[in-house]
GROMACS .gro file of C-alpha atoms in nm:
model
  188
    1MET     CA    1   8.667  10.109   8.143
    2ARG     CA    2   8.291  10.132   8.120
    3TRP     CA    3   8.013   9.932   8.286
    4TRP     CA    4   7.993   9.693   7.990
    5ASP     CA    5   8.359   9.597   8.046
    6ILE     CA    6   8.292   9.469   8.399
    7ASP     CA    7   8.193   9.112   8.299
    8PRO     CA    8   8.507   9.045   8.091
    9VAL     CA    9   8.721   9.220   8.356
   10LEU     CA   10   8.570   8.996   8.627
   11ALA     CA   11   8.641   8.685   8.418
   12LEU     CA   12   9.009   8.782   8.383
   13GLU     CA   13   9.024   8.892   8.748
   14LYS     CA   14   8.898   8.553   8.867
   15GLU     CA   15   9.136   8.367   8.635
   16LEU     CA   16   9.443   8.560   8.752
   17PHE     CA   17   9.352   8.618   9.119
   18PRO     CA   18   9.126   8.327   9.217
   19ASP     CA   19   9.178   8.368   9.592
   20ASP     CA   20   9.148   8.744   9.623
   21ALA     CA   21   8.959   8.865   9.315
   22TRP     CA   22   8.771   9.193   9.331
   23SER     CA   23   8.392   9.170   9.334
   24ARG     CA   24   8.150   9.320   9.082
   25GLY     CA   25   8.053   9.575   9.348
   26MET     CA   26   8.412   9.686   9.394
   27PHE     CA   27   8.449   9.759   9.022
   28TRP     CA   28   8.113   9.939   9.012
   29SER     CA   29   8.219  10.151   9.309
   30GLU     CA   30   8.550  10.241   9.147
   31LEU     CA   31   8.382  10.333   8.818
   32ALA     CA   32   8.138  10.557   9.005
   33HIS     CA   33   8.438  10.773   9.098
   34ALA     CA   34   8.591  10.769   8.749
   35ARG     CA   35   8.368  11.014   8.564
   36GLY     CA   36   8.274  11.377   8.594
   37PRO     CA   37   8.450  11.692   8.711
   38GLY     CA   38   8.526  11.558   9.061
   39SER     CA   39   8.657  11.221   8.944
   40THR     CA   40   8.935  11.065   9.149
   41ARG     CA   41   8.984  10.743   8.951
   42ARG     CA   42   9.088  10.635   8.603
   43TYR     CA   43   9.033  10.280   8.479
   44LEU     CA   44   9.161  10.142   8.150
   45VAL     CA   45   9.095   9.828   7.950
   46ALA     CA   46   9.299   9.669   7.670
   47TYR     CA   47   9.129   9.467   7.400
   48GLU     CA   48   9.271   9.252   7.125
   49GLY     CA   49   8.985   9.238   6.881
   50GLU     CA   50   8.678   9.150   7.088
   51ARG     CA   51   8.879   8.992   7.374
   52LEU     CA   52   8.973   9.183   7.688
   53VAL     CA   53   9.342   9.112   7.755
   54GLY     CA   54   9.423   9.362   8.029
   55TYR     CA   55   9.301   9.635   8.260
   56GLY     CA   56   9.425   9.872   8.524
   57GLY     CA   57   9.317  10.153   8.751
   58VAL     CA   58   9.461  10.441   8.947
   59ALA     CA   59   9.305  10.651   9.226
   60VAL     CA   60   9.413  10.987   9.363
   61ALA     CA   61   9.376  11.117   9.716
   62GLY     CA   62   9.489  11.406   9.927
   63SER     CA   63   9.540  11.762   9.820
   64ASP     CA   64   9.791  12.040   9.835
   65SER     CA   65   9.678  12.296  10.090
   66GLY     CA   66   9.724  12.574   9.836
   67ASP     CA   67   9.543  12.482   9.518
   68GLY     CA   68   9.368  12.150   9.589
   69ALA     CA   69   9.582  11.949   9.346
   70ALA     CA   70   9.610  11.578   9.417
   71VAL     CA   71   9.936  11.482   9.583
   72ALA     CA   72   9.916  11.105   9.601
   73ALA     CA   73   9.796  10.836   9.365
   74ASP     CA   74   9.759  10.463   9.412
   75VAL     CA   75   9.767  10.195   9.145
   76GLN     CA   76   9.454  10.009   9.251
   77THR     CA   77   9.484   9.718   9.010
   78ILE     CA   78   9.665   9.609   8.696
   79ALA     CA   79   9.632   9.277   8.518
   80VAL     CA   80   9.729   9.119   8.187
   81ALA     CA   81   9.606   8.789   8.042
   82ARG     CA   82   9.869   8.517   8.080
   83ASP     CA   83   9.909   8.470   7.705
   84HIS     CA   84  10.007   8.840   7.684
   85TRP     CA   85  10.274   8.830   7.955
   86GLY     CA   86  10.607   8.950   7.820
   87THR     CA   87  10.450   9.143   7.530
   88GLY     CA   88  10.483   9.490   7.682
   89LEU     CA   89  10.112   9.524   7.754
   90GLY     CA   90  10.167   9.554   8.130
   91ALA     CA   91  10.420   9.832   8.068
   92ALA     CA   92  10.177  10.007   7.834
   93LEU     CA   93   9.897   9.992   8.091
   94LEU     CA   94  10.128  10.118   8.366
   95THR     CA   95  10.248  10.398   8.137
   96GLU     CA   96   9.889  10.511   8.083
   97LEU     CA   97   9.810  10.491   8.455
   98LEU     CA   98  10.115  10.705   8.536
   99ARG     CA   99  10.014  10.951   8.264
  100HIS     CA  100   9.673  10.983   8.429
  101ALA     CA  101   9.833  11.019   8.775
  102SER     CA  102  10.039  11.306   8.634
  103ALA     CA  103   9.727  11.461   8.478
  104PHE     CA  104   9.569  11.450   8.826
  105GLU     CA  105   9.886  11.634   8.939
  106ALA     CA  106   9.993  11.353   9.170
  107THR     CA  107  10.342  11.401   9.308
  108GLU     CA  108  10.386  11.035   9.404
  109VAL     CA  109  10.232  10.699   9.320
  110MET     CA  110  10.199  10.408   9.560
  111LEU     CA  111  10.105  10.046   9.505
  112GLU     CA  112  10.091   9.711   9.679
  113VAL     CA  113  10.210   9.393   9.513
  114ARG     CA  114  10.209   9.036   9.640
  115VAL     CA  115  10.550   8.942   9.781
  116ASP     CA  116  10.542   8.629   9.563
  117ASN     CA  117  10.475   8.823   9.239
  118THR     CA  118  10.831   8.890   9.128
  119ARG     CA  119  10.726   8.945   8.765
  120ALA     CA  120  10.517   9.249   8.864
  121GLN     CA  121  10.782   9.373   9.107
  122LYS     CA  122  11.041   9.378   8.828
  123LEU     CA  123  10.806   9.579   8.606
  124TYR     CA  124  10.746   9.835   8.880
  125GLU     CA  125  11.118   9.861   8.958
  126ARG     CA  126  11.187   9.927   8.589
  127PHE     CA  127  10.957  10.228   8.615
  128GLY     CA  128  11.139  10.358   8.923
  129PHE     CA  129  10.913  10.228   9.200
  130GLU     CA  130  11.106  10.157   9.519
  131PRO     CA  131  11.009   9.922   9.803
  132ILE     CA  132  10.920  10.110  10.120
  133GLY     CA  133  10.758   9.849  10.345
  134PHE     CA  134  10.527   9.553  10.389
  135ARG     CA  135  10.165   9.498  10.477
  136ARG     CA  136  10.139   9.169  10.662
  137GLY     CA  137   9.852   8.944  10.557
  138TYR     CA  138   9.723   9.207  10.311
  139TYR     CA  139   9.591   8.961  10.052
  140GLN     CA  140   9.310   8.753  10.197
  141PRO     CA  141   9.199   8.483  10.239
  142GLY     CA  142   9.548   8.348  10.162
  143ASN     CA  143   9.714   8.573  10.423
  144VAL     CA  144   9.985   8.676  10.172
  145ASP     CA  145  10.198   8.979  10.251
  146ALA     CA  146  10.210   9.284  10.025
  147LEU     CA  147  10.523   9.474   9.931
  148VAL     CA  148  10.448   9.847   9.934
  149MET     CA  149  10.624  10.042   9.660
  150ARG     CA  150  10.647  10.415   9.581
  151LEU     CA  151  10.732  10.620   9.274
  152SER     CA  152  10.835  10.970   9.379
  153ASP     CA  153  10.762  11.156   9.053
  154PRO     CA  154  10.529  10.989   8.802
  155SER     CA  155  10.588  11.262   8.543
  156ALA     CA  156  10.963  11.190   8.533
  157VAL     CA  157  10.949  10.830   8.404
  158PRO     CA  158  11.153  10.837   8.081
  159ALA     CA  159  10.985  10.702   7.766
  160SER     CA  160  11.281  10.469   7.708
  161VAL     CA  161  11.180  10.268   8.017
  162HIS     CA  162  10.861  10.144   7.868
  163GLY     CA  163  10.866  10.218   7.496
  164ALA     CA  164  10.491  10.274   7.482
  165PRO     CA  165  10.347  10.476   7.197
  166GLU     CA  166  10.266  10.840   7.245
  167PRO     CA  167   9.904  10.885   7.350
  168SER     CA  168   9.674  11.043   7.095
  169THR     CA  169   9.508  11.376   7.164
  170ASP     CA  170   9.169  11.215   7.234
  171GLY     CA  171   9.302  11.033   7.543
  172GLN     CA  172   9.308  10.691   7.375
  173ALA     CA  173   9.625  10.498   7.303
  174ALA     CA  174   9.764  10.553   6.956
  175PRO     CA  175   9.627  10.310   6.698
  176GLY     CA  176   9.835  10.028   6.564
  177PRO     CA  177  10.079   9.791   6.730
  178LEU     CA  178  10.128   9.847   7.101
  179ASN     CA  179  10.475   9.736   7.208
  180GLY     CA  180  10.464   9.465   6.945
  181VAL     CA  181  10.115   9.342   7.032
  182GLN     CA  182   9.935   9.375   6.701
  183GLY     CA  183   9.574   9.481   6.732
  184THR     CA  184   9.576   9.561   7.104
  185GLU     CA  185   9.413   9.890   7.195
  186ILE     CA  186   9.388  10.055   7.535
  187HIS     CA  187   9.068  10.243   7.617
  188GLY     CA  188   9.009  10.454   7.922
   0.00000   0.00000   0.00000
């Protein structure tokens, strides 16, 4: 994700999460931590032609006392346009986020998901995330609880779980169909 992606990301964010959408400032702040040698974030976008159809981000925090490697990552956000639900795009985005968490040497990945979002919960469970608790009233202003989930080893998710293409050596998703979504490319 780059600064020029923020407007289309905000449009999709507001469409999917009208009550608790992130602000422009939140995305700018996250992107400020996504570049350079000390980066702690990675944000991705998926386009089909000129249209943004998905995005996601992961952040790392904490360090091993020995070598400074990140030990925890958090899926900050992930979203897919409604007309792309069920196409495998969410799995492809999550695959890339987990790949980046592993590159940051994270030993676990956490996330929060609305308790009423069973579609997303099923995706996360398929990748091995396990529920570990709740955050009451986490999503505001609707006062909706969050289910907290954890994946113990992001590098151990088998490829058969998600069926995403192998990433290319330049850090971009491989060209061509992505889980059956012709023309969708993921850029990070």
